[in-house]
Amino acid sequence: MTFTKMHGCGNDYIYFDCTREGFPGGAEGERLAAIKLSDRHFGIGGDGIILIKKGTKADFEMVMYNADGSRSQMCGNGIRCVGKYVFDAGYTKGREFTVESMGAVKHLKIESGERGDKVTKLSVDMGSPIFQAAKIPVNVAMCTSGADSNVIQHPISVGGTEYKITCVSMGNPHAVVFLDKPPAKFPVCEIGPLFENDTFFPERTNTEFAFVQDRRTIWMRVWERGTGETLACGTGTCATVVAAILNGLVDAGEKITVHLLGGDLEIQWSGREGDSVFMTGPAEMVFTGDVEL
């Protein structure tokens, strides 16, 4: 099959155009391909694979697998690349369209095409954040305030150290840890797996380690469940800005710039429950090729 390697802020996936051609082996074939092809030594290399299909609830569908073969509900960087692919391929002429992933529909808008007619920047309506403990989800039995409560600055002991976490779902679970200095030297690869697999998170979790520089600037590193540390995470960046607003660290309604290892994303949220989070960032094609499955 023909594939396209793409990335958003270094969060790279292997994309397969399944709008006309099905993927061999069904769901199990997709899962095994994600494990094999994501390997950076013996495969193509990536944070996972994404299949682009015709949508039933939206114009297009994104089917995403992490590098360990597990399904993921949403990827903000991945969905921007899907948007770039379908627009550049001529599958849509409109500069606004929709993409679904595991039933959730997201609205995309082409922001710029700086190199001829090729898309380089998109914005996505990522939907409204979820705060209720049972819906994120976190282990409600370990939450003193109950299933419907918000998890803000909740103390948790991980690896013998106590952290305070703010938990948000952007269609997938996130635990945000605010640090007192930039996370450049924070041991993400050591602490990240401990968070991911802690019993507080019944479906595992993505964990963001963030430092708020000022009211409109955040530095962040992320440990993604099923993948490990990635250079960027779109949903994680959204969750971090939402958590920062909930904690009064940045200004609601403003565009917040988040510096990630792979580049910058701009996130905007009104601060009102039920309102959407908007994410703007780049999408880049790296190379195309053929792989035998």
mmCIF file of N, CA, C and O in Angstrom, residues 139-186:
data_model
loop_
_atom_site.group_PDB
_atom_site.id
_atom_site.type_symbol
_atom_site.label_atom_id
_atom_site.label_comp_id
_atom_site.label_asym_id
_atom_site.label_seq_id
_atom_site.Cartn_x
_atom_site.Cartn_y
_atom_site.Cartn_z
ATOM 1 N N ASN A 139 -10.243 7.260 38.595
ATOM 2 C CA ASN A 139 -10.790 6.303 39.562
ATOM 3 C C ASN A 139 -11.618 7.063 40.597
ATOM 4 O O ASN A 139 -11.081 7.714 41.486
ATOM 5 N N VAL A 140 -12.937 6.973 40.429
ATOM 6 C CA VAL A 140 -13.836 7.753 41.282
ATOM 7 C C VAL A 140 -13.679 7.378 42.753
ATOM 8 O O VAL A 140 -13.801 8.225 43.651
ATOM 9 N N ALA A 141 -13.390 6.098 43.014
ATOM 10 C CA ALA A 141 -13.231 5.642 44.401
ATOM 11 C C ALA A 141 -12.054 6.332 45.091
ATOM 12 O O ALA A 141 -12.006 6.412 46.323
ATOM 13 N N MET A 142 -11.110 6.838 44.290
ATOM 14 C CA MET A 142 -9.942 7.518 44.842
ATOM 15 C C MET A 142 -10.128 9.030 44.874
ATOM 16 O O MET A 142 -9.219 9.769 45.267
ATOM 17 N N CYS A 143 -11.301 9.495 44.407
ATOM 18 C CA CYS A 143 -11.604 10.923 44.410
ATOM 19 C C CYS A 143 -12.511 11.239 45.587
ATOM 20 O O CYS A 143 -13.626 10.732 45.655
ATOM 21 N N THR A 144 -12.074 12.062 46.478
ATOM 22 C CA THR A 144 -12.857 12.352 47.680
ATOM 23 C C THR A 144 -14.106 13.158 47.371
ATOM 24 O O THR A 144 -15.077 13.121 48.119
ATOM 25 N N SER A 145 -14.115 13.879 46.244
ATOM 26 C CA SER A 145 -15.238 14.784 45.968
ATOM 27 C C SER A 145 -16.316 14.187 45.071
ATOM 28 O O SER A 145 -17.296 14.852 44.773
ATOM 29 N N GLY A 146 -16.146 12.938 44.589
ATOM 30 C CA GLY A 146 -17.227 12.274 43.883
ATOM 31 C C GLY A 146 -17.099 12.262 42.375
ATOM 32 O O GLY A 146 -16.258 12.929 41.778
ATOM 33 N N ALA A 147 -18.004 11.482 41.744
ATOM 34 C CA ALA A 147 -17.939 11.208 40.309
ATOM 35 C C ALA A 147 -18.182 12.433 39.446
ATOM 36 O O ALA A 147 -17.649 12.545 38.344
ATOM 37 N N ASP A 148 -18.989 13.374 39.912
ATOM 38 C CA ASP A 148 -19.349 14.541 39.107
ATOM 39 C C ASP A 148 -18.446 15.747 39.363
ATOM 40 O O ASP A 148 -18.655 16.810 38.779
ATOM 41 N N SER A 149 -17.474 15.577 40.228
ATOM 42 C CA SER A 149 -16.624 16.705 40.600
ATOM 43 C C SER A 149 -15.519 16.922 39.577
ATOM 44 O O SER A 149 -15.163 16.030 38.804
ATOM 45 N N ASN A 150 -14.958 18.126 39.572
ATOM 46 C CA ASN A 150 -13.783 18.425 38.764
ATOM 47 C C ASN A 150 -12.531 17.982 39.513
ATOM 48 O O ASN A 150 -12.503 18.000 40.753
ATOM 49 N N VAL A 151 -11.519 17.581 38.764
ATOM 50 C CA VAL A 151 -10.266 17.119 39.375
ATOM 51 C C VAL A 151 -9.224 18.215 39.161
ATOM 52 O O VAL A 151 -8.506 18.234 38.156
ATOM 53 N N ILE A 152 -9.156 19.147 40.094
ATOM 54 C CA ILE A 152 -8.278 20.303 39.976
ATOM 55 C C ILE A 152 -7.294 20.317 41.138
ATOM 56 O O ILE A 152 -7.696 20.270 42.302
ATOM 57 N N GLN A 153 -6.002 20.334 40.790
ATOM 58 C CA GLN A 153 -4.935 20.320 41.810
ATOM 59 C C GLN A 153 -5.134 19.172 42.798
ATOM 60 O O GLN A 153 -4.979 19.337 44.008
ATOM 61 N N HIS A 154 -5.453 18.014 42.256
ATOM 62 C CA HIS A 154 -5.679 16.821 43.075
ATOM 63 C C HIS A 154 -4.328 16.198 43.425
ATOM 64 O O HIS A 154 -3.525 15.928 42.539
ATOM 65 N N PRO A 155 -4.043 15.948 44.693
ATOM 66 C CA PRO A 155 -2.753 15.344 45.059
ATOM 67 C C PRO A 155 -2.712 13.867 44.672
ATOM 68 O O PRO A 155 -3.684 13.132 44.851
ATOM 69 N N ILE A 156 -1.580 13.439 44.133
ATOM 70 C CA ILE A 156 -1.383 12.043 43.763
ATOM 71 C C ILE A 156 0.084 11.700 43.991
ATOM 72 O O ILE A 156 0.974 12.496 43.661
ATOM 73 N N SER A 157 0.340 10.531 44.535
ATOM 74 C CA SER A 157 1.714 10.093 44.771
ATOM 75 C C SER A 157 2.138 9.174 43.632
ATOM 76 O O SER A 157 1.518 8.137 43.388
ATOM 77 N N VAL A 158 3.182 9.573 42.922
ATOM 78 C CA VAL A 158 3.695 8.799 41.785
ATOM 79 C C VAL A 158 5.200 8.647 41.946
ATOM 80 O O VAL A 158 5.917 9.643 42.070
ATOM 81 N N GLY A 159 5.667 7.417 41.978
ATOM 82 C CA GLY A 159 7.098 7.168 42.119
ATOM 83 C C GLY A 159 7.671 7.711 43.406
ATOM 84 O O GLY A 159 8.842 8.109 43.449
ATOM 85 N N GLY A 160 6.858 7.773 44.456
ATOM 86 C CA GLY A 160 7.324 8.252 45.745
ATOM 87 C C GLY A 160 7.305 9.758 45.902
ATOM 88 O O GLY A 160 7.720 10.277 46.945
ATOM 89 N N THR A 161 6.818 10.475 44.894
ATOM 90 C CA THR A 161 6.740 11.933 44.961
ATOM 91 C C THR A 161 5.287 12.370 44.815
ATOM 92 O O THR A 161 4.547 11.808 44.010
ATOM 93 N N GLU A 162 4.889 13.366 45.582
ATOM 94 C CA GLU A 162 3.519 13.872 45.453
ATOM 95 C C GLU A 162 3.449 14.971 44.408
ATOM 96 O O GLU A 162 4.248 15.903 44.410
ATOM 97 N N TYR A 163 2.499 14.829 43.496
ATOM 98 C CA TYR A 163 2.234 15.829 42.465
ATOM 99 C C TYR A 163 0.792 16.294 42.620
ATOM 100 O O TYR A 163 -0.049 15.582 43.174
ATOM 101 N N LYS A 164 0.513 17.479 42.107
ATOM 102 C CA LYS A 164 -0.864 17.950 42.034
ATOM 103 C C LYS A 164 -1.269 18.004 40.571
ATOM 104 O O LYS A 164 -0.588 18.637 39.761
ATOM 105 N N ILE A 165 -2.352 17.315 40.264
ATOM 106 C CA ILE A 165 -2.761 17.177 38.871
ATOM 107 C C ILE A 165 -4.128 17.824 38.648
ATOM 108 O O ILE A 165 -4.981 17.852 39.524
ATOM 109 N N THR A 166 -4.289 18.354 37.444
ATOM 110 C CA THR A 166 -5.593 18.802 36.974
ATOM 111 C C THR A 166 -5.946 17.939 35.774
ATOM 112 O O THR A 166 -5.174 17.873 34.809
ATOM 113 N N CYS A 167 -7.094 17.258 35.850
ATOM 114 C CA CYS A 167 -7.459 16.280 34.825
ATOM 115 C C CYS A 167 -8.549 16.828 33.914
ATOM 116 O O CYS A 167 -9.530 17.418 34.376
ATOM 117 N N VAL A 168 -8.366 16.602 32.626
ATOM 118 C CA VAL A 168 -9.287 17.088 31.594
ATOM 119 C C VAL A 168 -9.380 16.009 30.522
ATOM 120 O O VAL A 168 -8.379 15.368 30.188
ATOM 121 N N SER A 169 -10.562 15.819 29.969
ATOM 122 C CA SER A 169 -10.692 14.973 28.779
ATOM 123 C C SER A 169 -10.957 15.865 27.580
ATOM 124 O O SER A 169 -11.820 16.746 27.622
ATOM 125 N N MET A 170 -10.209 15.622 26.515
ATOM 126 C CA MET A 170 -10.475 16.257 25.228
ATOM 127 C C MET A 170 -10.896 15.167 24.237
ATOM 128 O O MET A 170 -10.498 15.169 23.072
ATOM 129 N N GLY A 171 -11.702 14.232 24.743
ATOM 130 C CA GLY A 171 -12.042 13.037 23.972
ATOM 131 C C GLY A 171 -11.137 11.900 24.362
ATOM 132 O O GLY A 171 -11.414 10.737 24.063
ATOM 133 N N ASN A 172 -10.042 12.211 25.018
ATOM 134 C CA ASN A 172 -9.114 11.247 25.617
ATOM 135 C C ASN A 172 -8.602 11.852 26.928
ATOM 136 O O ASN A 172 -8.609 13.066 27.117
ATOM 137 N N PRO A 173 -8.185 11.025 27.877
ATOM 138 C CA PRO A 173 -7.858 11.529 29.221
ATOM 139 C C PRO A 173 -6.481 12.182 29.311
ATOM 140 O O PRO A 173 -5.509 11.700 28.720
ATOM 141 N N HIS A 174 -6.422 13.263 30.085
ATOM 142 C CA HIS A 174 -5.163 13.977 30.298
ATOM 143 C C HIS A 174 -5.025 14.357 31.761
ATOM 144 O O HIS A 174 -5.997 14.751 32.411
ATOM 145 N N ALA A 175 -3.795 14.233 32.264
ATOM 146 C CA ALA A 175 -3.443 14.701 33.601
ATOM 147 C C ALA A 175 -2.350 15.745 33.444
ATOM 148 O O ALA A 175 -1.273 15.449 32.905
ATOM 149 N N VAL A 176 -2.614 16.956 33.878
ATOM 150 C CA VAL A 176 -1.687 18.071 33.688
ATOM 151 C C VAL A 176 -0.992 18.377 35.008
ATOM 152 O O VAL A 176 -1.647 18.575 36.045
ATOM 153 N N VAL A 177 0.334 18.433 34.950
ATOM 154 C CA VAL A 177 1.161 18.752 36.111
ATOM 155 C C VAL A 177 1.857 20.085 35.836
ATOM 156 O O VAL A 177 2.567 20.219 34.834
ATOM 157 N N PHE A 178 1.658 21.062 36.691
ATOM 158 C CA PHE A 178 2.336 22.346 36.528
ATOM 159 C C PHE A 178 3.613 22.361 37.356
ATOM 160 O O PHE A 178 3.609 22.062 38.553
ATOM 161 N N LEU A 179 4.717 22.682 36.679
ATOM 162 C CA LEU A 179 6.036 22.701 37.291
ATOM 163 C C LEU A 179 6.441 24.130 37.627
ATOM 164 O O LEU A 179 5.894 25.095 37.077
ATOM 165 N N ASP A 180 7.436 24.271 38.501
ATOM 166 C CA ASP A 180 7.903 25.609 38.879
ATOM 167 C C ASP A 180 9.073 26.081 38.029
ATOM 168 O O ASP A 180 9.648 27.149 38.285
ATOM 169 N N LYS A 181 9.438 25.292 37.004
ATOM 170 C CA LYS A 181 10.475 25.704 36.061
ATOM 171 C C LYS A 181 10.241 24.977 34.740
ATOM 172 O O LYS A 181 9.509 23.972 34.693
ATOM 173 N N PRO A 182 10.841 25.448 33.654
ATOM 174 C CA PRO A 182 10.630 24.802 32.352
ATOM 175 C C PRO A 182 10.963 23.314 32.397
ATOM 176 O O PRO A 182 11.871 22.897 33.120
ATOM 177 N N PRO A 183 10.229 22.494 31.632
ATOM 178 C CA PRO A 183 10.361 21.039 31.741
ATOM 179 C C PRO A 183 11.517 20.435 30.950
ATOM 180 O O PRO A 183 11.563 19.209 30.787
ATOM 181 N N ALA A 184 12.452 21.262 30.483
ATOM 182 C CA ALA A 184 13.530 20.757 29.620
ATOM 183 C C ALA A 184 14.292 19.603 30.259
ATOM 184 O O ALA A 184 14.661 18.638 29.580
ATOM 185 N N LYS A 185 14.539 19.665 31.568
ATOM 186 C CA LYS A 185 15.314 18.626 32.240
ATOM 187 C C LYS A 185 14.442 17.704 33.094
ATOM 188 O O LYS A 185 14.975 16.861 33.824
ATOM 189 N N PHE A 186 13.137 17.847 33.001
ATOM 190 C CA PHE A 186 12.262 16.984 33.788
ATOM 191 C C PHE A 186 12.331 15.549 33.248
ATOM 192 O O PHE A 186 12.308 15.337 32.032
#
